[in-house]
PDB file of C-alpha atoms in Angstrom:
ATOM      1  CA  UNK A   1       2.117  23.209 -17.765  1.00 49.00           C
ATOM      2  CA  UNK A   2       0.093  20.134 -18.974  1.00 54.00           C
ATOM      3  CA  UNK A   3      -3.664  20.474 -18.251  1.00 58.00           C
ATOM      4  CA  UNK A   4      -4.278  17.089 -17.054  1.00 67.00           C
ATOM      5  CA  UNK A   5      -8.061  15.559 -17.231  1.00 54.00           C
ATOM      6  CA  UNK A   6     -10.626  15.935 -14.518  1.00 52.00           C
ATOM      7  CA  UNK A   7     -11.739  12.902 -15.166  1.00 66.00           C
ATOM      8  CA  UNK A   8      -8.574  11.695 -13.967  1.00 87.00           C
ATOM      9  CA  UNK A   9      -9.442   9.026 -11.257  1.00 93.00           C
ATOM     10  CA  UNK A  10      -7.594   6.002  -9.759  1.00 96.00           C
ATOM     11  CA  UNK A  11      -4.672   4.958  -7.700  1.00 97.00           C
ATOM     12  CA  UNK A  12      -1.490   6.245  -7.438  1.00 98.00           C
ATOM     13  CA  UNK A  13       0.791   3.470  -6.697  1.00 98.00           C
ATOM     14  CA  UNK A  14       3.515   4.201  -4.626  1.00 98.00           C
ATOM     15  CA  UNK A  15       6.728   1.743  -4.516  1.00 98.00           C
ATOM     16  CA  UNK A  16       7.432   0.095  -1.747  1.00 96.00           C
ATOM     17  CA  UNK A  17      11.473   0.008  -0.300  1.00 96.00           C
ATOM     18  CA  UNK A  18      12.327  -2.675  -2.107  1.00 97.00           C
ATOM     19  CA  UNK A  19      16.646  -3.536  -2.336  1.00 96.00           C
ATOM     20  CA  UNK A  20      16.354  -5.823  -5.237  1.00 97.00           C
ATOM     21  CA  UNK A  21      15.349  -4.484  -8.735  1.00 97.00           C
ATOM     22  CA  UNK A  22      14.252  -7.695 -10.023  1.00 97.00           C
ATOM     23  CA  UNK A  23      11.756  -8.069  -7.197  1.00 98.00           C
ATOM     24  CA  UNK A  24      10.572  -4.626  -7.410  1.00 98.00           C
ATOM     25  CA  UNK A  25       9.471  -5.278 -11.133  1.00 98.00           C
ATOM     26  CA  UNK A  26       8.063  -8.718 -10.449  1.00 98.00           C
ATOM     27  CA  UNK A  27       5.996  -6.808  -7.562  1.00 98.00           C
ATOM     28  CA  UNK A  28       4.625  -3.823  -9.699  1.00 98.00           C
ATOM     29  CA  UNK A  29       4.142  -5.724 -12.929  1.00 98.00           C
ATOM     30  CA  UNK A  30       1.187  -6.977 -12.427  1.00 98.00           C
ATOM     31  CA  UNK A  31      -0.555  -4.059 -10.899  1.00 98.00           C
ATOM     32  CA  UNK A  32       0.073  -1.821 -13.590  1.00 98.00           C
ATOM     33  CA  UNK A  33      -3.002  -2.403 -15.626  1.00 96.00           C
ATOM     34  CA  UNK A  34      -5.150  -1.273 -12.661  1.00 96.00           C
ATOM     35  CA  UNK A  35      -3.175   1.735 -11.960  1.00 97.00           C
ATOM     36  CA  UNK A  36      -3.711   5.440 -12.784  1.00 97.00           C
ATOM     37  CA  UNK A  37       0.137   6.374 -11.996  1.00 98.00           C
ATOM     38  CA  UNK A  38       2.933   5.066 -10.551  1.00 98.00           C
ATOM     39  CA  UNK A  39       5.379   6.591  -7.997  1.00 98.00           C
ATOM     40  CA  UNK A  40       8.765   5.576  -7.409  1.00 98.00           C
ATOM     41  CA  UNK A  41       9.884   6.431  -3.724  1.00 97.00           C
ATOM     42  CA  UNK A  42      12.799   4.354  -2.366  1.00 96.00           C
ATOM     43  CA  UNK A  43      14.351   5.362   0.763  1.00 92.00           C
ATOM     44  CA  UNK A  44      16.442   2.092   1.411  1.00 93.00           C
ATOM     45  CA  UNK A  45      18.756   2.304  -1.304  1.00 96.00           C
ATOM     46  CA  UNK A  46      21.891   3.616  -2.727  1.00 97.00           C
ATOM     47  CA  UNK A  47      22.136   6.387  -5.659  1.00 96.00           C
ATOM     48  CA  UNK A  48      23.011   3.659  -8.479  1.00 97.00           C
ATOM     49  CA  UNK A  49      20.275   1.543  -7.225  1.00 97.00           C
ATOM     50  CA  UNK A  50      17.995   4.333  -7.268  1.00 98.00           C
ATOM     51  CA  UNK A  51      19.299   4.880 -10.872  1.00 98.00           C
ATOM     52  CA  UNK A  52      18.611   1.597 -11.882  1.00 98.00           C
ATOM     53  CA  UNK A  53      15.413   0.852 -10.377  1.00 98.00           C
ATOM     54  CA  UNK A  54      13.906   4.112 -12.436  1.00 98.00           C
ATOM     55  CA  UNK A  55      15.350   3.177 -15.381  1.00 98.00           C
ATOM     56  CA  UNK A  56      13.762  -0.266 -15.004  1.00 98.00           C
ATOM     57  CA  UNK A  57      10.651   1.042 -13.835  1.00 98.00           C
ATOM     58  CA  UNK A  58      10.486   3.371 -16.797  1.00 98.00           C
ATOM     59  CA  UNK A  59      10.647   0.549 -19.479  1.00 98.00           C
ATOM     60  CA  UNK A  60       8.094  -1.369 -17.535  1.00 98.00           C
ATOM     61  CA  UNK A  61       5.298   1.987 -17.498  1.00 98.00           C
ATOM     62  CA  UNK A  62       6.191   2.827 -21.151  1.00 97.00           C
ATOM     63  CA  UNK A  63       4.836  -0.568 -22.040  1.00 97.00           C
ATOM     64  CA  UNK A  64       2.243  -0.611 -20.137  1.00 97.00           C
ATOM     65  CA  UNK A  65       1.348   2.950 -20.733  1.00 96.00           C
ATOM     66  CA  UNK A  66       1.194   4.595 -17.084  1.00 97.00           C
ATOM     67  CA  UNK A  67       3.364   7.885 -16.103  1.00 98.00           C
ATOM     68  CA  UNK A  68       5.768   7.259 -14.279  1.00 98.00           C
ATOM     69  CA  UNK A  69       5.992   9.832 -11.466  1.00 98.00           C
ATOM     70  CA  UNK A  70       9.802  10.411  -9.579  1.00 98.00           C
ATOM     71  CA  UNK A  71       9.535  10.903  -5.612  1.00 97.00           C
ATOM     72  CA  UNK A  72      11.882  13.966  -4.595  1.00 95.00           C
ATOM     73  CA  UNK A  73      14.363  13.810  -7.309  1.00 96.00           C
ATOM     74  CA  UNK A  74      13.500  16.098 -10.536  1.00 97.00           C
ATOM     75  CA  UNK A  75      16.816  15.345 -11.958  1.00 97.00           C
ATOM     76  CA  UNK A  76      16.930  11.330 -12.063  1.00 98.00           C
ATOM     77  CA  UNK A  77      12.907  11.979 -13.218  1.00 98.00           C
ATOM     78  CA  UNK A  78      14.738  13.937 -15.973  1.00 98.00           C
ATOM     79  CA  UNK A  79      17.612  11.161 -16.861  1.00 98.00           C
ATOM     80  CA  UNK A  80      14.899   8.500 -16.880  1.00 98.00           C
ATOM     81  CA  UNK A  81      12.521  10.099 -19.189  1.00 98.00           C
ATOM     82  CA  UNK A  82      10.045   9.544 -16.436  1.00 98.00           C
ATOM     83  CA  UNK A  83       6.687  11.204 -16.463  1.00 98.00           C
ATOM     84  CA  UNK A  84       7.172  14.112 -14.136  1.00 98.00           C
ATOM     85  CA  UNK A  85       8.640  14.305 -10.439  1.00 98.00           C
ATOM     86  CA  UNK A  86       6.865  14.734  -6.693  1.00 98.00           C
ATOM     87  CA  UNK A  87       7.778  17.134  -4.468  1.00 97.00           C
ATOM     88  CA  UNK A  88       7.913  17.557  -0.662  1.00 92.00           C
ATOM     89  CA  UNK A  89       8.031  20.778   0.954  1.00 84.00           C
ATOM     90  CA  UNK A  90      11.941  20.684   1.458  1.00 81.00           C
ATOM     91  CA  UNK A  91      12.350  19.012  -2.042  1.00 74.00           C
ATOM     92  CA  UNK A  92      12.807  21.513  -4.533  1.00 81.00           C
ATOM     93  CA  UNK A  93      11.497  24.325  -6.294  1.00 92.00           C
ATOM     94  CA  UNK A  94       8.434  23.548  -8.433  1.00 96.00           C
ATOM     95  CA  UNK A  95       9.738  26.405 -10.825  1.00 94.00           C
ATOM     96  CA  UNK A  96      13.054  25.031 -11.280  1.00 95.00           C
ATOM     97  CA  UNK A  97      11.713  21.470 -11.645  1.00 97.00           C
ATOM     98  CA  UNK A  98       9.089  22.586 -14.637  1.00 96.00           C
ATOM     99  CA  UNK A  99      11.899  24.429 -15.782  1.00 96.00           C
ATOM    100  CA  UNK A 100      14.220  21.253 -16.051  1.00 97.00           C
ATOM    101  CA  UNK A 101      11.626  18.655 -17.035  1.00 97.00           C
ATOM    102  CA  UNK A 102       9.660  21.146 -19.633  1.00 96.00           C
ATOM    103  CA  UNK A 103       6.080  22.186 -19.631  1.00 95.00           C
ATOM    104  CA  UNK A 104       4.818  18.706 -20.368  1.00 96.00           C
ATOM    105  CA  UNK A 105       6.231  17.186 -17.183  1.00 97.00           C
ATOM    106  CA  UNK A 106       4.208  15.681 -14.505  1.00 98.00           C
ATOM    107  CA  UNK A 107       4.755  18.000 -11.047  1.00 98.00           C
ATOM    108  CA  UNK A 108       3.258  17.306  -8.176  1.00 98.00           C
ATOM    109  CA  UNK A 109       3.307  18.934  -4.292  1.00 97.00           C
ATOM    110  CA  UNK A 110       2.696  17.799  -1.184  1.00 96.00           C
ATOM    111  CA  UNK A 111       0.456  20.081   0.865  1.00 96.00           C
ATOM    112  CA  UNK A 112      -0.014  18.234   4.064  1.00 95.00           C
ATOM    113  CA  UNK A 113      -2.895  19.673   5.719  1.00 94.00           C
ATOM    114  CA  UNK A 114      -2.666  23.521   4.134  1.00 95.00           C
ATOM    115  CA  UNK A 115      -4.368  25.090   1.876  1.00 96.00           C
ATOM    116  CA  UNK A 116      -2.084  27.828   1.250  1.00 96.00           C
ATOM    117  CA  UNK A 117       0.773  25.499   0.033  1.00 95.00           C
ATOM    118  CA  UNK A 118      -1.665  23.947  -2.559  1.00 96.00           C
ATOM    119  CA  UNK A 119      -2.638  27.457  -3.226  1.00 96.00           C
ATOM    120  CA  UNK A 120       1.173  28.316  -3.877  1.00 95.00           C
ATOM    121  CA  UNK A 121       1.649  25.238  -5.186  1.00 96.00           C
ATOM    122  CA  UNK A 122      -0.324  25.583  -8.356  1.00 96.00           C
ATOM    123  CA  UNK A 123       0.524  29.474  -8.203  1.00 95.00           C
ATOM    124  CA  UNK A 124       4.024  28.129  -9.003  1.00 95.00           C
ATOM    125  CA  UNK A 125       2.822  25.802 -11.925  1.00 95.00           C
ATOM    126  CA  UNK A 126       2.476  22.135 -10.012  1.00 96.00           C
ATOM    127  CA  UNK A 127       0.557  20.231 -12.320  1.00 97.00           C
ATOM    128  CA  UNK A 128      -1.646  18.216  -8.747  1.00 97.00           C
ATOM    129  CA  UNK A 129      -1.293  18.918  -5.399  1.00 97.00           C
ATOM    130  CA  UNK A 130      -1.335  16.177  -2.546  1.00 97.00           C
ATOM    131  CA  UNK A 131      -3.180  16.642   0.755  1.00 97.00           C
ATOM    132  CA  UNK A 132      -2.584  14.083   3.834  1.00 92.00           C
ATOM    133  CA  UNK A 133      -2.197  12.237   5.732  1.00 92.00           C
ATOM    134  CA  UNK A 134      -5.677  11.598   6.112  1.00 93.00           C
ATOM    135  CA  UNK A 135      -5.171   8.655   8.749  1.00 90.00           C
ATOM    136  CA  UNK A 136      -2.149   7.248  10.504  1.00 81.00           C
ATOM    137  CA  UNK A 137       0.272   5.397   7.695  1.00 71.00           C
ATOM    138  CA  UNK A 138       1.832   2.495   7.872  1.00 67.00           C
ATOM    139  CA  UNK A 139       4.577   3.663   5.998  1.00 62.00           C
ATOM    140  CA  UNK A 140       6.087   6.665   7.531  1.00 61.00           C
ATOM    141  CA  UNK A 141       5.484   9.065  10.747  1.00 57.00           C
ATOM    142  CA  UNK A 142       2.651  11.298   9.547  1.00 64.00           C
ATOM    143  CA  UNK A 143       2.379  13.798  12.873  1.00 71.00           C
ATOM    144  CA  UNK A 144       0.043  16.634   9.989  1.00 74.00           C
ATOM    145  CA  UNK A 145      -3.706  15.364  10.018  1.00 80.00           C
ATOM    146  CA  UNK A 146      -5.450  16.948   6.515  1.00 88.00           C
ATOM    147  CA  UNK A 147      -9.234  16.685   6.638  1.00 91.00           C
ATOM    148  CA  UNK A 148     -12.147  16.124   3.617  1.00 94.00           C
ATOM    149  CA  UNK A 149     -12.971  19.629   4.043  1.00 94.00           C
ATOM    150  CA  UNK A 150      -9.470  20.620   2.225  1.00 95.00           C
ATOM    151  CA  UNK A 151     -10.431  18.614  -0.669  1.00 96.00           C
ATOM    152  CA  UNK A 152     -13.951  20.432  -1.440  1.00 95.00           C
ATOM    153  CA  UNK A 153     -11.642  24.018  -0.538  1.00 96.00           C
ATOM    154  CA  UNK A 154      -9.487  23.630  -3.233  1.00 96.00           C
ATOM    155  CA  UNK A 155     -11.827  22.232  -5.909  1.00 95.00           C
ATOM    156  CA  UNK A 156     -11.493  25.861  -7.259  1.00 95.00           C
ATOM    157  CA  UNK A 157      -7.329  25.634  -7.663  1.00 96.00           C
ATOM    158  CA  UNK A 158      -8.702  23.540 -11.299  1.00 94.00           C
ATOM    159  CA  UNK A 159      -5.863  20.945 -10.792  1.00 96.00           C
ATOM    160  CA  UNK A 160      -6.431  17.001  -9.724  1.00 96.00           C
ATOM    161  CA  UNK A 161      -6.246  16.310  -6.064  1.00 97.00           C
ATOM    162  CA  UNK A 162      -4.662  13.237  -4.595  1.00 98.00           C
ATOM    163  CA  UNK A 163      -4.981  11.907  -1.106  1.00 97.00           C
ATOM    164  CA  UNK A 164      -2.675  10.187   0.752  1.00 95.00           C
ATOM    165  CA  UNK A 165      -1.860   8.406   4.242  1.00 94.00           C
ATOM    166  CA  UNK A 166      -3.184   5.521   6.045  1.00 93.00           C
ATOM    167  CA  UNK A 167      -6.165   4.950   2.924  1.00 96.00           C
ATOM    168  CA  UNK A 168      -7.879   1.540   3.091  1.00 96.00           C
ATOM    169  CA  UNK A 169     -10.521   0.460   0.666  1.00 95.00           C
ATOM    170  CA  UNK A 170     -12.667   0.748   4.160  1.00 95.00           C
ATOM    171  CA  UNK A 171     -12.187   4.466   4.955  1.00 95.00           C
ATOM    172  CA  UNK A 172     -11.603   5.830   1.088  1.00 96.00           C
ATOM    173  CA  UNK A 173     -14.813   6.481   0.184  1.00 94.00           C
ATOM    174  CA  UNK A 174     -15.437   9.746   1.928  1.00 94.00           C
ATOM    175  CA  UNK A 175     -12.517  11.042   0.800  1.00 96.00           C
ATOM    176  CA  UNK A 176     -13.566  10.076  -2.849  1.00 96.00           C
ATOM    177  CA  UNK A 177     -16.816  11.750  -2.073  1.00 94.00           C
ATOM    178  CA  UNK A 178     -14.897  14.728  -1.155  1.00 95.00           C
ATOM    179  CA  UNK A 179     -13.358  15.332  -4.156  1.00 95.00           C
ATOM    180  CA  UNK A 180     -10.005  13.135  -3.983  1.00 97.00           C
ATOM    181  CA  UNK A 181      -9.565  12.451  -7.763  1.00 97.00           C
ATOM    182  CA  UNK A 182      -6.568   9.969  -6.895  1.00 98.00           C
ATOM    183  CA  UNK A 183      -5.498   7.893  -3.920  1.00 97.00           C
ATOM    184  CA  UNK A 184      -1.803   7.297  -2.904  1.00 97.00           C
ATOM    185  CA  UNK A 185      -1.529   3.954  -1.950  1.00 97.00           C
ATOM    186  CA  UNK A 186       1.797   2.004  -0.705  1.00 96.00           C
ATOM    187  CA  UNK A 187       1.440  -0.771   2.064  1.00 94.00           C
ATOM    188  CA  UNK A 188      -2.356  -0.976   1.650  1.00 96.00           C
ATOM    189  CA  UNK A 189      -1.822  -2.840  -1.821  1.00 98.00           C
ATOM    190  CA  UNK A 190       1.621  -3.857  -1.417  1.00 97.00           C
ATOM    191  CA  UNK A 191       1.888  -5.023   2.217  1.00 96.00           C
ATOM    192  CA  UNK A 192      -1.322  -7.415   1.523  1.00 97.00           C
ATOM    193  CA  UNK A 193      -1.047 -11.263   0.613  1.00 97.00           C
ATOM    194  CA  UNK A 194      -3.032 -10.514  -2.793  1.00 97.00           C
ATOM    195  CA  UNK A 195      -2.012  -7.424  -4.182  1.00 98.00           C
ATOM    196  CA  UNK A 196      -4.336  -7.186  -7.286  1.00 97.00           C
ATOM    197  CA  UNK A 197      -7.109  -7.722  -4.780  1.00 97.00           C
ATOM    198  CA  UNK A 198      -6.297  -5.116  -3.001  1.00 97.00           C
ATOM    199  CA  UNK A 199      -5.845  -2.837  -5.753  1.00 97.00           C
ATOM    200  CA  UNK A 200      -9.446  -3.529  -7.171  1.00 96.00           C
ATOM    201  CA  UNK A 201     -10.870  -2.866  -4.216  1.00 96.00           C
ATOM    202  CA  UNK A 202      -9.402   0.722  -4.146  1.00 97.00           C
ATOM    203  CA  UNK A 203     -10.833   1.043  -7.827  1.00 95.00           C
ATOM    204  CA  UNK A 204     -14.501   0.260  -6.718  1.00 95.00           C
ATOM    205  CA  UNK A 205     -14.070   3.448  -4.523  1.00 94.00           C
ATOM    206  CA  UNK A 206     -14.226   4.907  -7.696  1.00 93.00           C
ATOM    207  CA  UNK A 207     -16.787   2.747  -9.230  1.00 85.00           C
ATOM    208  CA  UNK A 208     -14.037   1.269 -11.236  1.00 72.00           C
ATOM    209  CA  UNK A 209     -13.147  -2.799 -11.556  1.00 63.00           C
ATOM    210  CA  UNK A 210     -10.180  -3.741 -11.896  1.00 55.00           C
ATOM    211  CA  UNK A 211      -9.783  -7.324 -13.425  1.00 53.00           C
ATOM    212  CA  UNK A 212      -6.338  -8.767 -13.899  1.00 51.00           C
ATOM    213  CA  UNK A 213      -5.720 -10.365 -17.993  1.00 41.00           C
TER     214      UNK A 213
END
């Protein structure tokens, strides 16, 4: 599997449900420069939207020169050329996903609030493991609480660690501090009237700016 930097830091944008393509683009566009990866997750449309939208979104991160990461789906990550694929704990195999994307791909497990799944997780070859949700999200029911102490636990699994779930530039920092080397981010950047705003001010949790060209 791909050994990815530990000096990997940033957000990980996560797409919003979004029914029209061209509004989707026109959305993430602009955020791109200031973003470590980008997820596509889109639970409000059909299969050939789905198709679509990737295939868009694709073009758009090749340009701009950010993986492209596929929410639950290994095989439209693999008809897209996209970066790698995300996996939930009903999902998929993480085996069967390196094994159909290749050993360069991109895969990446949510843990929740368990140690053992990131532990199993990597076992099985996942390229970053995902702990949360770390506060109540805006975006989905998140009943599993993970805490900072998770983050320093599995410093020693050698693979970058991404949090995720109700994050605000406000209450990132400790989980930074903890050892988050990303931060999944949906409605906290793309739910706000000024978007790239919001985005920079994630990036100074990592002592990064973040100014649009």
């Amino acid at each position: 599997m791909p050994q990815l930097s530990t000096a990997l830091r940033g957000v990980y944008l996560i797409t919003p449900d979004e029914t029209d393509t061209e509004r989707l683009l026109a959305r993430v566009k602009p955020l791109l420069a200031g973003t470590t990866w980008l997820q596509y997750r889109n639970k409000a449309v059909d299969v050939a939207t789905r198709h679509a939208q990737a295939h868009a979104l694709q073009a758009l991160c090749a340009q701009a020169g950010v993986p492209l990461i596929i929410n639950d789906d290994a095989a439209l990550a693999k008809a897209v050329d996209a970066a790698g694929v995300h996996l939930g704990e009903d999902d998929g195999d993480i085996a069967a996903a390196r094994a159909l994307l290749g050993p360069q791909a991109i895969i990446g497990a949510s843990c929740y609030d368990q140690l053992e799944l990131a532990e199993r997780a990597v076992r099985a070859g996942a390229s970053y493991i995902a702990f949360g949700a770390f506060f109540p999200s805006r975006s989905k029911v998140t009943p599993r609480r993970a805490s900072t102490e998770l983050l320093r636990q599995s410093a020693a699994l050698g693979v970058p660690r991404v949090a995720i779930g109700g994050l605000t530039p406000d209450n990132s920092r400790p989980v930074v501090d903890a050892g988050a080397d990303l931060i999944a981010v949906i409605s906290g950047v793309f739910s706000e009237a000024e978007p790239v705003a919001a985005l920079d001010a994630y990036r100074r949790c990592f002592a990064l700016d973040f100014e649009q060209d």
